[in-house]
XYZ file of C-alpha atoms in Angstrom:
732
model
C 6.532 16.625 11.271
C 4.715 16.337 7.938
C 1.181 15.100 7.587
C 0.624 11.499 6.575
C -2.374 9.935 4.883
C -4.293 7.322 6.804
C -4.458 4.080 4.846
C -8.110 3.211 5.449
C -9.262 1.730 2.130
C -9.666 -2.038 2.497
C -10.274 -4.646 -0.196
C -14.067 -4.023 -0.407
C -13.457 -0.287 -0.843
C -10.782 -0.829 -3.487
C -13.055 -3.201 -5.406
C -15.993 -0.791 -5.148
C -13.933 2.160 -6.385
C -12.639 0.184 -9.354
C -16.101 -1.145 -10.275
C -17.561 2.327 -9.885
C -14.935 3.752 -12.244
C -15.825 1.178 -14.923
C -19.604 0.875 -14.656
C -21.173 3.878 -16.293
C -23.349 5.074 -19.098
C -21.513 2.988 -21.702
C -23.472 -0.185 -20.940
C -26.730 1.744 -21.431
C -25.617 3.139 -24.797
C -23.020 1.044 -26.636
C -24.545 -2.463 -26.984
C -27.024 -1.369 -29.660
C -24.353 0.409 -31.711
C -21.924 -2.512 -31.281
C -24.586 -4.950 -32.550
C -24.476 -3.237 -35.931
C -20.863 -4.412 -36.191
C -20.941 -7.878 -34.597
C -24.594 -8.936 -34.384
C -25.255 -11.368 -31.497
C -21.482 -11.787 -31.113
C -21.493 -8.437 -29.305
C -21.655 -10.669 -26.212
C -18.289 -12.165 -27.137
C -16.941 -8.688 -27.966
C -17.576 -7.549 -24.382
C -15.861 -10.685 -23.080
C -12.868 -10.268 -25.409
C -12.501 -6.603 -24.455
C -12.321 -7.644 -20.792
C -9.631 -10.207 -21.611
C -7.538 -7.624 -23.487
C -7.871 -5.170 -20.601
C -6.466 -7.773 -18.197
C -2.762 -7.289 -19.137
C -2.981 -3.577 -18.416
C -4.722 -4.354 -15.101
C -1.908 -6.751 -14.164
C 0.747 -4.247 -15.207
C -0.746 -1.366 -13.313
C -1.348 -3.563 -10.261
C 2.369 -4.330 -10.141
C 3.401 -0.717 -10.662
C 0.939 0.440 -7.992
C 2.517 -1.856 -5.377
C 5.979 -0.623 -6.346
C 4.942 3.032 -6.184
C 1.930 3.218 -3.874
C 2.668 6.836 -3.096
C 2.328 7.854 -6.746
C -0.946 7.631 -8.583
C -2.148 7.772 -12.122
C -1.487 6.266 -15.505
C 0.295 9.377 -16.720
C 2.775 9.342 -13.848
C 3.635 5.637 -14.217
C 4.217 5.942 -17.959
C 6.245 9.133 -17.506
C 8.487 7.464 -14.934
C 8.806 4.305 -17.010
C 9.245 5.735 -20.483
C 10.389 9.292 -19.961
C 8.796 12.709 -20.418
C 8.142 12.295 -24.156
C 5.958 9.222 -23.678
C 4.577 10.808 -20.517
C 3.370 13.672 -22.679
C 1.761 11.247 -25.139
C 0.125 9.307 -22.301
C -1.078 12.447 -20.552
C -2.626 13.899 -23.686
C -4.080 10.511 -24.677
C -5.597 9.911 -21.237
C -6.971 13.454 -21.155
C -8.704 13.037 -24.502
C -9.922 9.533 -23.616
C -11.635 10.689 -20.426
C -12.986 13.819 -22.100
C -14.463 11.735 -24.909
C -15.867 9.304 -22.365
C -17.596 12.192 -20.588
C -18.968 13.440 -23.899
C -20.212 9.922 -24.685
C -22.074 9.810 -21.390
C -23.805 13.107 -22.118
C -24.629 12.495 -25.793
C -25.648 8.879 -25.203
C -27.381 9.420 -21.887
C -29.456 12.430 -22.955
C -31.947 10.264 -24.944
C -32.908 8.539 -21.682
C -33.770 11.972 -20.258
C -35.788 12.702 -23.389
C -37.921 9.633 -22.558
C -39.172 11.580 -19.531
C -39.237 15.056 -21.030
C -39.947 15.973 -24.641
C -36.746 17.931 -25.244
C -34.112 18.020 -28.041
C -31.145 15.764 -27.283
C -28.153 18.002 -28.079
C -29.316 21.089 -26.128
C -30.080 18.841 -23.143
C -26.604 17.329 -23.282
C -24.982 20.771 -23.581
C -27.004 22.121 -20.654
C -26.067 19.228 -18.383
C -22.422 19.594 -19.443
C -22.362 23.290 -18.536
C -23.907 22.562 -15.128
C -21.309 19.868 -14.397
C -18.444 22.129 -15.485
C -19.690 24.834 -13.117
C -20.088 22.258 -10.339
C -16.475 21.134 -10.788
C -15.164 24.700 -10.859
C -17.100 25.649 -7.727
C -16.027 22.667 -5.685
C -14.536 19.496 -7.102
C -14.251 17.936 -3.662
C -18.008 17.825 -3.166
C -18.606 16.198 -6.551
C -17.069 12.911 -5.426
C -19.511 12.294 -2.588
C -22.395 11.192 -4.767
C -20.397 8.563 -6.692
C -20.828 5.670 -4.257
C -24.627 6.027 -4.026
C -25.007 6.308 -7.793
C -22.845 3.241 -8.442
C -24.780 1.235 -5.844
C -28.108 2.110 -7.498
C -26.778 1.272 -10.972
C -25.443 -2.096 -9.860
C -28.728 -2.947 -8.135
C -30.697 -2.143 -11.293
C -28.261 -4.122 -13.455
C -28.482 -7.186 -11.237
C -32.286 -6.879 -11.242
C -32.242 -6.648 -15.050
C -30.062 -9.766 -15.305
C -31.983 -11.891 -12.784
C -35.488 -11.010 -13.995
C -34.586 -10.908 -17.675
C -32.582 -14.136 -17.868
C -35.642 -16.466 -17.959
C -36.969 -14.548 -20.980
C -33.847 -15.082 -23.084
C -34.604 -16.843 -26.388
C -31.812 -18.973 -27.778
C -33.081 -18.430 -31.324
C -31.916 -14.833 -31.170
C -28.296 -16.071 -31.018
C -28.426 -17.965 -34.310
C -25.669 -16.937 -36.710
C -23.603 -15.875 -33.726
C -20.365 -15.433 -35.683
C -21.870 -14.368 -39.013
C -20.318 -10.919 -38.679
C -16.903 -12.515 -39.071
C -13.548 -11.849 -37.517
C -13.421 -8.184 -38.523
C -16.883 -7.398 -37.155
C -16.085 -8.914 -33.751
C -12.745 -7.081 -33.483
C -14.386 -3.803 -34.536
C -17.048 -4.247 -31.841
C -14.404 -5.221 -29.274
C -12.483 -2.029 -29.909
C -15.718 -0.039 -29.904
C -16.788 -1.203 -26.404
C -13.260 -1.122 -24.970
C -14.000 2.217 -23.310
C -16.518 0.436 -21.056
C -13.536 -0.936 -19.070
C -11.620 2.350 -19.054
C -11.742 2.872 -15.294
C -10.377 -0.524 -14.245
C -7.043 0.898 -13.050
C -8.312 4.192 -11.687
C -8.012 3.008 -8.081
C -4.219 3.177 -8.456
C -4.521 6.973 -8.342
C -5.483 6.687 -4.646
C -2.977 3.915 -3.924
C -1.420 5.799 -1.015
C -4.755 5.569 0.838
C -5.070 1.792 0.456
C -4.575 -0.421 3.477
C -2.097 -3.246 2.824
C -1.634 -2.178 -0.836
C 0.577 -5.182 -1.625
C -2.496 -7.403 -1.307
C -5.532 -5.170 -1.722
C -4.501 -3.262 -4.845
C -3.984 -6.244 -7.188
C -6.904 -8.206 -5.718
C -9.180 -5.183 -5.931
C -8.241 -4.305 -9.501
C -8.390 -7.856 -10.834
C -11.482 -8.760 -8.815
C -13.370 -5.707 -10.009
C -12.440 -6.500 -13.612
C -13.800 -10.036 -13.321
C -17.007 -8.824 -11.652
C -17.582 -6.008 -14.141
C -16.862 -8.216 -17.155
C -19.312 -10.814 -15.838
C -21.993 -8.128 -15.346
C -21.407 -6.682 -18.817
C -21.532 -10.061 -20.538
C -24.672 -11.039 -18.596
C -26.467 -7.756 -19.379
C -25.630 -7.895 -23.079
C -26.659 -11.558 -23.207
C -30.059 -10.659 -21.760
C -30.419 -7.660 -24.089
C -29.661 -9.745 -27.171
C -31.822 -12.638 -25.954
C -35.004 -10.700 -25.107
C -35.205 -7.988 -27.792
C -35.293 -7.861 -31.547
C -31.933 -7.010 -33.089
C -33.394 -4.311 -35.307
C -35.122 -2.671 -32.363
C -31.865 -2.593 -30.398
C -29.694 -1.268 -33.204
C -32.174 1.441 -34.234
C -32.766 2.758 -30.729
C -30.746 5.400 -28.881
C -31.887 3.747 -25.629
C -31.211 0.028 -26.225
C -31.349 -1.038 -22.576
C -34.761 0.560 -22.184
C -35.939 -1.391 -25.229
C -34.696 -4.649 -23.720
C -36.163 -3.786 -20.307
C -39.568 -3.211 -21.893
C -39.513 -6.843 -23.114
C -38.227 -8.371 -19.874
C -39.173 -6.232 -16.870
C -42.373 -4.845 -15.420
C -43.110 -1.141 -15.790
C -41.380 -0.285 -12.535
C -38.289 -2.132 -13.760
C -38.270 -0.116 -16.978
C -38.531 3.073 -14.949
C -35.655 1.883 -12.756
C -33.506 1.292 -15.860
C -34.220 4.819 -17.113
C -33.407 6.319 -13.722
C -30.185 4.278 -13.521
C -29.234 5.468 -17.017
C -29.745 9.084 -15.971
C -27.684 8.561 -12.837
C -24.977 6.965 -14.997
C -25.108 9.992 -17.289
C -24.395 12.314 -14.373
C -21.845 10.025 -12.705
C -19.814 9.201 -15.809
C -19.862 12.711 -17.270
C -18.904 14.243 -13.948
C -16.117 11.711 -13.404
C -14.869 12.423 -16.927
C -14.603 16.165 -16.275
C -13.141 15.671 -12.809
C -10.540 13.074 -13.844
C -9.548 14.431 -17.246
C -8.899 17.931 -15.909
C -6.242 16.466 -13.591
C -4.009 15.461 -16.523
C -3.193 18.943 -17.892
C -2.872 20.104 -14.263
C -0.345 17.335 -13.471
C 1.534 17.822 -16.752
C 1.828 21.548 -16.073
C 3.214 20.779 -12.619
C 5.823 18.470 -14.208
C 6.871 21.044 -16.796
C 5.227 19.292 -19.768
C 2.367 21.778 -20.253
C 1.999 25.574 -19.874
C 1.721 27.053 -16.398
C -1.813 28.222 -17.198
C -3.119 24.709 -16.495
C -1.593 24.762 -13.027
C -3.504 27.836 -11.897
C -5.725 27.184 -8.865
C -8.696 29.402 -8.036
C -8.131 31.330 -4.814
C -11.875 31.322 -4.151
C -12.738 27.704 -4.893
C -9.303 26.030 -4.574
C -9.870 24.157 -7.846
C -7.713 24.007 -11.028
C -10.125 26.333 -12.769
C -8.246 26.691 -16.076
C -7.743 22.934 -16.499
C -11.434 22.289 -15.775
C -12.638 25.114 -18.031
C -10.503 24.102 -21.008
C -11.499 20.455 -20.569
C -15.132 21.533 -20.404
C -14.728 23.563 -23.579
C -13.436 20.524 -25.444
C -16.357 18.537 -24.038
C -18.916 21.043 -25.345
C -17.355 21.015 -28.820
C -17.543 17.206 -28.945
C -21.199 17.196 -27.882
C -22.150 19.812 -30.437
C -20.285 18.569 -33.513
C -19.114 14.923 -33.245
C -21.481 11.948 -33.862
C -21.932 9.547 -30.947
C -20.354 6.554 -32.664
C -17.208 8.566 -33.496
C -17.047 9.813 -29.907
C -17.189 6.224 -28.637
C -14.583 5.023 -31.135
C -12.193 7.876 -30.356
C -12.614 7.380 -26.602
C -11.809 3.680 -27.009
C -8.913 4.337 -29.374
C -7.220 6.732 -26.970
C -7.768 4.342 -24.054
C -6.350 1.415 -26.066
C -3.294 3.529 -26.866
C -2.803 4.392 -23.191
C -3.202 0.743 -22.127
C -0.572 -0.272 -24.691
C 1.792 2.238 -23.092
C 0.982 0.837 -19.630
C 2.127 -2.613 -20.744
C 5.264 -1.185 -22.344
C 5.906 0.766 -19.142
C 5.961 -2.403 -17.050
C 8.460 -4.015 -19.420
C 10.596 -0.873 -19.150
C 10.547 -1.011 -15.343
C 11.435 -4.706 -15.335
C 14.326 -4.289 -17.786
C 15.637 -1.051 -16.274
C 17.739 -0.508 -13.175
C 15.512 1.766 -11.102
C 16.538 0.826 -7.561
C 13.312 2.195 -6.069
C 11.212 -0.136 -8.230
C 10.527 -3.061 -5.905
C 6.939 -4.318 -6.377
C 5.481 -6.708 -3.846
C 3.062 -8.027 -6.483
C 4.514 -9.190 -9.782
C 2.491 -9.806 -12.892
C 2.321 -13.586 -13.452
C 3.743 -15.124 -16.626
C 5.663 -11.937 -17.444
C 6.106 -10.820 -20.215
C 3.419 -12.907 -21.970
C 0.379 -10.920 -20.732
C 2.078 -7.628 -21.557
C 2.973 -8.752 -25.080
C -0.598 -10.010 -25.581
C -1.927 -6.654 -24.394
C 0.401 -4.714 -26.705
C -0.316 -6.833 -29.775
C -4.030 -7.030 -28.978
C -4.226 -3.256 -28.599
C -2.491 -2.666 -31.921
C -4.870 -5.115 -33.632
C -7.926 -3.391 -32.154
C -6.663 -0.014 -33.361
C -6.410 -1.526 -36.836
C -10.033 -2.734 -36.882
C -11.771 -0.030 -34.854
C -12.058 2.213 -37.895
C -10.306 4.903 -39.907
C -11.345 7.962 -37.877
C -10.152 6.694 -34.461
C -6.949 5.326 -35.993
C -6.207 8.734 -37.494
C -7.138 10.302 -34.149
C -4.626 8.110 -32.310
C -1.905 8.932 -34.833
C -2.662 12.649 -34.571
C -2.495 12.495 -30.763
C 0.884 10.732 -30.864
C 2.347 13.005 -33.544
C 0.902 16.141 -31.985
C 2.239 15.205 -28.545
C 5.706 14.590 -29.985
C 5.688 17.959 -31.781
C 4.460 19.649 -28.600
C 7.185 17.981 -26.539
C 9.896 18.989 -28.978
C 8.923 22.661 -29.251
C 7.575 23.310 -25.757
C 9.748 21.039 -23.596
C 12.919 19.848 -25.343
C 13.843 23.165 -26.964
C 13.409 24.913 -23.629
C 15.960 22.669 -21.944
C 13.880 19.560 -21.142
C 12.768 18.460 -17.697
C 15.894 16.644 -16.471
C 14.252 13.233 -16.142
C 14.504 9.994 -18.057
C 12.359 6.895 -17.932
C 13.126 3.308 -17.070
C 12.727 2.395 -20.754
C 15.674 4.601 -21.676
C 17.734 2.808 -19.071
C 16.508 -0.597 -20.263
C 17.573 0.192 -23.849
C 20.860 1.603 -22.543
C 21.509 -1.614 -20.636
C 20.758 -3.708 -23.716
C 23.095 -1.599 -25.840
C 25.673 -1.865 -23.071
C 25.341 -5.655 -23.006
C 25.863 -5.777 -26.772
C 28.971 -3.601 -26.493
C 30.305 -5.730 -23.631
C 29.853 -8.882 -25.729
C 31.662 -7.258 -28.652
C 34.476 -6.110 -26.356
C 34.747 -9.551 -24.782
C 34.969 -11.120 -28.227
C 37.666 -8.619 -29.206
C 39.746 -9.180 -26.069
C 39.477 -12.968 -26.062
C 39.998 -13.570 -29.795
C 42.855 -15.908 -30.740
C 45.191 -15.960 -33.744
C 45.370 -12.172 -33.940
C 47.710 -11.027 -36.725
C 49.311 -7.621 -36.206
C 50.964 -5.730 -39.075
C 53.437 -2.921 -38.327
C 53.905 -0.569 -41.281
C 57.064 1.594 -41.352
C 58.998 3.542 -43.959
C 62.632 4.474 -44.537
C 61.927 7.710 -42.640
C 60.731 5.925 -39.480
C 63.193 6.423 -36.656
C 64.603 3.219 -35.142
C 63.327 3.999 -31.635
C 59.842 4.647 -33.012
C 60.031 1.416 -34.985
C 61.012 -0.457 -31.834
C 58.065 1.014 -29.880
C 55.642 0.077 -32.651
C 56.912 -3.495 -32.675
C 56.779 -3.664 -28.874
C 53.137 -2.576 -28.994
C 52.411 -5.164 -31.671
C 54.086 -7.826 -29.530
C 51.906 -6.916 -26.543
C 48.743 -7.153 -28.613
C 49.689 -10.391 -30.401
C 50.904 -12.115 -27.229
C 47.589 -11.684 -25.401
C 45.727 -13.192 -28.355
C 48.123 -15.925 -29.388
C 48.791 -14.291 -32.713
C 51.718 -13.289 -34.881
C 53.650 -10.169 -35.853
C 54.532 -8.994 -39.328
C 56.716 -5.910 -39.919
C 56.828 -4.371 -43.371
C 58.915 -1.447 -44.573
C 57.214 0.376 -47.416
C 59.523 2.045 -49.918
C 57.963 4.515 -52.340
C 59.657 5.218 -55.673
C 58.754 7.711 -58.399
C 56.250 6.672 -61.019
C 59.031 6.810 -63.640
C 60.989 4.074 -61.874
C 60.016 0.483 -62.808
C 59.045 -1.533 -59.726
C 60.964 -4.731 -60.670
C 64.204 -2.783 -60.935
C 63.541 -1.002 -57.615
C 62.750 -4.233 -55.802
C 66.080 -5.746 -56.851
C 68.018 -2.898 -55.320
C 68.778 -2.969 -51.585
C 69.580 0.455 -50.201
C 71.512 1.057 -47.001
C 68.200 1.755 -45.291
C 66.880 -1.594 -46.472
C 69.933 -3.432 -45.216
C 69.773 -1.680 -41.875
C 66.070 -2.561 -41.571
C 66.704 -6.243 -42.286
C 69.560 -6.322 -39.765
C 67.369 -4.800 -37.070
C 64.541 -7.214 -37.836
C 66.881 -10.217 -37.808
C 68.118 -9.236 -34.347
C 64.541 -8.623 -33.213
C 63.350 -11.979 -34.495
C 66.199 -13.703 -32.669
C 65.536 -11.963 -29.354
C 61.752 -11.989 -29.469
C 59.685 -14.743 -27.909
C 57.036 -14.053 -30.536
C 57.577 -15.054 -34.170
C 58.327 -11.950 -36.235
C 58.052 -11.984 -40.015
C 59.394 -9.021 -41.950
C 60.113 -7.729 -45.431
C 60.092 -4.721 -47.740
C 57.339 -3.585 -50.104
C 58.180 -1.316 -53.021
C 55.397 0.738 -54.583
C 54.516 3.982 -56.311
C 51.858 4.766 -53.656
C 52.552 3.904 -50.020
C 49.018 4.236 -48.716
C 47.594 1.854 -51.348
C 50.444 -0.540 -50.724
C 49.806 -0.576 -46.964
C 46.101 -1.311 -47.346
C 46.604 -3.915 -50.058
C 49.303 -5.703 -48.092
C 47.192 -5.728 -44.921
C 44.394 -7.380 -46.852
C 46.721 -9.869 -48.547
C 48.273 -11.119 -45.311
C 44.967 -11.142 -43.390
C 46.009 -8.599 -40.767
C 43.617 -8.025 -37.871
C 45.327 -4.849 -36.666
C 47.493 -2.363 -38.561
C 49.894 -0.232 -36.477
C 51.409 2.867 -38.047
C 53.261 5.962 -36.906
C 51.230 9.107 -37.194
C 53.627 10.480 -39.872
C 53.593 7.478 -42.241
C 52.960 8.359 -45.878
C 53.158 11.601 -47.853
C 51.579 13.687 -45.121
C 50.596 13.363 -41.504
C 48.010 10.703 -40.961
C 45.562 13.316 -39.688
C 45.240 14.530 -43.261
C 44.940 12.875 -46.673
C 46.782 9.580 -46.141
C 45.223 8.973 -42.752
C 41.667 9.476 -43.937
C 42.223 7.184 -46.875
C 43.919 4.405 -44.879
C 41.290 4.558 -42.118
C 38.443 4.303 -44.604
C 39.948 1.531 -46.734
C 41.920 -0.669 -44.346
C 40.372 -4.151 -43.923
C 41.262 -4.224 -40.227
C 41.622 -2.118 -37.083
C 44.064 0.755 -37.481
C 46.176 2.170 -34.629
C 47.971 5.505 -35.115
C 50.854 5.961 -32.680
C 52.458 9.199 -31.519
C 55.269 9.713 -28.976
C 55.068 6.174 -27.588
C 57.867 5.438 -25.118
C 56.804 1.846 -24.607
C 58.834 0.866 -21.561
C 58.191 4.148 -19.735
C 54.395 3.940 -19.797
C 52.896 3.876 -16.287
C 49.447 5.405 -16.625
C 47.200 4.775 -19.615
C 44.150 7.010 -19.955
C 41.274 5.802 -22.132
C 38.762 8.528 -22.990
C 35.407 8.248 -24.723
C 32.850 10.662 -26.040
C 29.382 10.120 -27.514
C 28.946 6.544 -26.371
C 30.641 3.439 -24.968
C 34.299 2.572 -25.495
C 35.331 1.088 -28.820
C 36.103 -2.651 -28.236
C 39.358 -2.383 -30.158
C 40.441 0.509 -27.930
C 39.720 -1.458 -24.758
C 41.607 -4.491 -26.024
C 44.656 -2.459 -27.013
C 44.836 -0.545 -23.706
C 44.426 -3.741 -21.700
C 47.119 -5.583 -23.647
C 49.649 -2.747 -23.312
C 48.870 -2.240 -19.623
C 49.309 -5.929 -18.857
C 52.620 -6.042 -20.713
C 54.305 -3.056 -19.071
C 52.491 -3.168 -15.711
C 50.755 0.149 -16.314
C 47.454 1.187 -14.766
C 44.608 1.626 -17.230
C 42.024 4.288 -16.341
C 38.724 4.602 -18.220
C 37.340 8.159 -18.259
C 33.615 8.386 -18.985
C 32.078 11.914 -19.110
C 28.321 11.960 -18.355
C 27.600 15.645 -17.808
C 26.431 17.412 -14.681
C 23.631 15.976 -12.524
C 23.068 12.736 -14.497
C 19.970 10.610 -13.717
C 20.644 7.921 -11.148
C 19.633 5.178 -13.559
C 22.176 6.355 -16.130
C 24.989 6.455 -13.616
C 24.060 2.974 -12.309
C 24.073 1.492 -15.802
C 27.417 3.064 -16.694
C 28.836 1.846 -13.376
C 27.801 -1.687 -14.305
C 29.224 -1.294 -17.813
C 32.578 -0.098 -16.496
C 32.656 -2.962 -13.989
C 32.334 -5.380 -16.907
C 35.299 -3.707 -18.617
C 37.410 -4.014 -15.466
C 36.815 -7.755 -15.441
C 38.027 -8.125 -19.030
C 41.429 -6.509 -18.601
C 44.476 -8.287 -17.163
C 46.102 -4.964 -16.311
C 45.303 -2.948 -13.156
C 42.199 -0.925 -14.014
C 40.542 2.170 -12.567
C 37.356 3.874 -13.703
C 36.432 7.546 -13.551
C 32.878 8.705 -14.154
C 33.313 12.412 -14.840
C 30.212 14.447 -14.027
C 31.220 17.141 -16.486
C 31.669 17.552 -20.231
C 34.205 15.829 -22.452
C 36.700 18.689 -22.245
C 36.950 18.195 -18.489
C 37.424 14.444 -18.969
C 40.228 15.109 -21.470
C 41.873 17.554 -19.095
C 41.823 15.028 -16.255
C 43.147 12.263 -18.500
C 45.992 14.470 -19.751
C 46.935 15.436 -16.192
C 46.895 11.865 -14.866
C 48.262 9.853 -17.815
C 51.414 9.591 -19.886
C 49.657 7.692 -22.696
C 46.182 8.451 -24.039
C 44.037 6.008 -26.006
C 41.125 7.439 -27.990
C 38.870 6.351 -30.815
C 39.570 7.869 -34.195
C 35.929 7.583 -35.243
C 35.049 10.158 -32.579
C 36.385 13.147 -34.533
C 35.147 15.723 -32.033
C 37.066 13.911 -29.312
C 40.377 13.726 -31.190
C 40.135 17.343 -32.295
C 39.569 18.489 -28.722
C 42.320 16.209 -27.420
C 45.019 17.506 -29.751
C 43.742 21.042 -29.303
C 44.199 20.631 -25.574
C 47.669 19.099 -25.964
C 48.774 21.938 -28.238
C 47.908 24.464 -25.524
C 50.185 22.829 -22.937
C 53.728 24.141 -22.258
C 56.371 22.558 -24.484
C 57.776 20.359 -21.713
C 54.331 18.880 -21.089
C 53.382 18.012 -24.650
C 55.172 14.702 -24.926
C 52.110 12.643 -24.127
C 51.902 9.471 -26.096
C 48.653 8.893 -28.007
C 47.136 5.829 -29.587
C 44.267 6.608 -31.945
C 42.257 3.489 -32.679
C 40.009 3.041 -35.714
C 37.899 -0.077 -35.337
C 37.191 -2.000 -38.509
C 33.657 -2.894 -37.392
C 32.128 0.542 -36.996
C 28.519 0.829 -35.805
C 26.019 2.163 -38.314
C 24.713 5.702 -38.140
C 21.510 4.681 -36.393
C 23.354 2.574 -33.825
C 25.857 5.358 -33.253
C 23.041 7.880 -32.804
C 21.375 5.579 -30.258
C 24.651 5.154 -28.360
C 25.233 8.922 -28.274
C 21.693 9.529 -27.055
C 21.805 6.872 -24.338
C 25.374 7.150 -23.058
């Protein structure tokens, strides 16, 4: 029996963990820098940042209750949006936490300098090295001091708010919005990183007691509490200290405490800032190193990140490389750029969290069954996405470029390291959601095709068309027109040399013409459908066919595969297919009344609506069984198979004929082979050239007595564009 985790984290513990992950050195460092952008409105910037974090908190709360056994932003996004976006999220989250750790060290070191006369950068580098070593030696032990540190910080913050509030001067808030819209948004994006840990508790979701209730309440409750503390602290800071003093100081909270608290209170603020330095920097190293470790485990990063020290049982390479990046940031990147980049990467990740929830909701992942659902969906998620994009626009040029580089670099990495090595065999809920939407569009188009009325069918024959072939073509046209309350028009196209004047040729009735008119007169008398017929004389049959189809308003053109100067798989066919104003059906070896099993095969996407309509009409007329063959390759994702099952079920409901479906877990060649074995008539799409080439190649390899399969090659007039076709091939 496997070991199980005891769920012993109640609501207070969940709330404390979430608050502890948010409250850190940022509040001791960022307000002064943010005031240079927004002035007194920095108070509103902290409030607005909390509001824009809320959608991501709601989204992750829902995903955590649906997948309480899985933790982490990277994992949720990877499952929702696929390995490519999982790579982007993993790299973005890694950089965000690494930058946040660097911010704690660079911004917190000045508070240490208040106690000891030491240079800031060497102090920050020294502390960073010590924390890296501590994490390498034993990451488990590093988590034990977090609760005590957070408790001390919160106590000092509450003391600062309560004692400092009476000293707030309203005059310091004059010109509150003078910085304008851009200044407030810039400051909002700048301080966004202060809320970065709001959803961290989801990473330990499997340890939470009653996660359906405690996870969302803990996450949302901690966000409200932390936002209230932040807004209150910044309000006191702005209200008790001179703006210039705050913006010019590397220790703004100490400056404000000097004006509002007794000496012991100032000392407490400095001590709390130092504790925040250690707590936040350590949490940054500890948490960020998990991302390359997890990505390596999932096949999205090199195996080197997955290496675990035999001596210390820690992911030593992931921690060391993360620490190296941290040291470079401390040594060479200014503090305001560190803060902006940390916020930019976190904003990007939170945007992906909101998109991930939409993907889960729109997809068909059966295991996704959250007990808590984000209220007012999808409004909060759309607000979070749009708000995040806006903040990235106003946060500054450097972080915007950084976010773009992370996205582009992650995509390049995924392509060369993952995709070209065979991929990871997973797809996200977003892929399935897009597939379902594309499927719905195709179903609507197919339904419109099948249920259209007044369908005019033109049968084009020549003097060389055999009478039995002509009869089968007309029978097929009758089946198609009858189901759509349309009409039939049969035209015999006679081609004469260029030297022969057309008026003279049209006045001459050959024996073939007379025989054609006699057959059509008998057919019109016997048929329950109105049949119009006539002869067309021209110097160029293919032009005449297309022009006549356009003149009579044909919806479908039916031709034998040998109409024209050459076979329709060569010059005439290509030209007619590309220029005909309607659907074109090429017919080969059709024994209309003998058809019992119709096989419809697709490749590179869903079935062409015209193909479905034709197969259904013929099957209903002759009582044949229509079978749809859909190849999906070996070991397809469950979500893909479910979506295609639903799509095929929709097709079954549209056809009047008996219908079967076959999902072939193999390549297209296997699907063709099965269709050839089981069917006496095959219906394929002419726009899928690879499919028709393989089909006729397969038929040519059969023994002579097995090659008399009938084929209907359908060319739909409304062909999807290249982009749409590429999307269909990728998804289906």
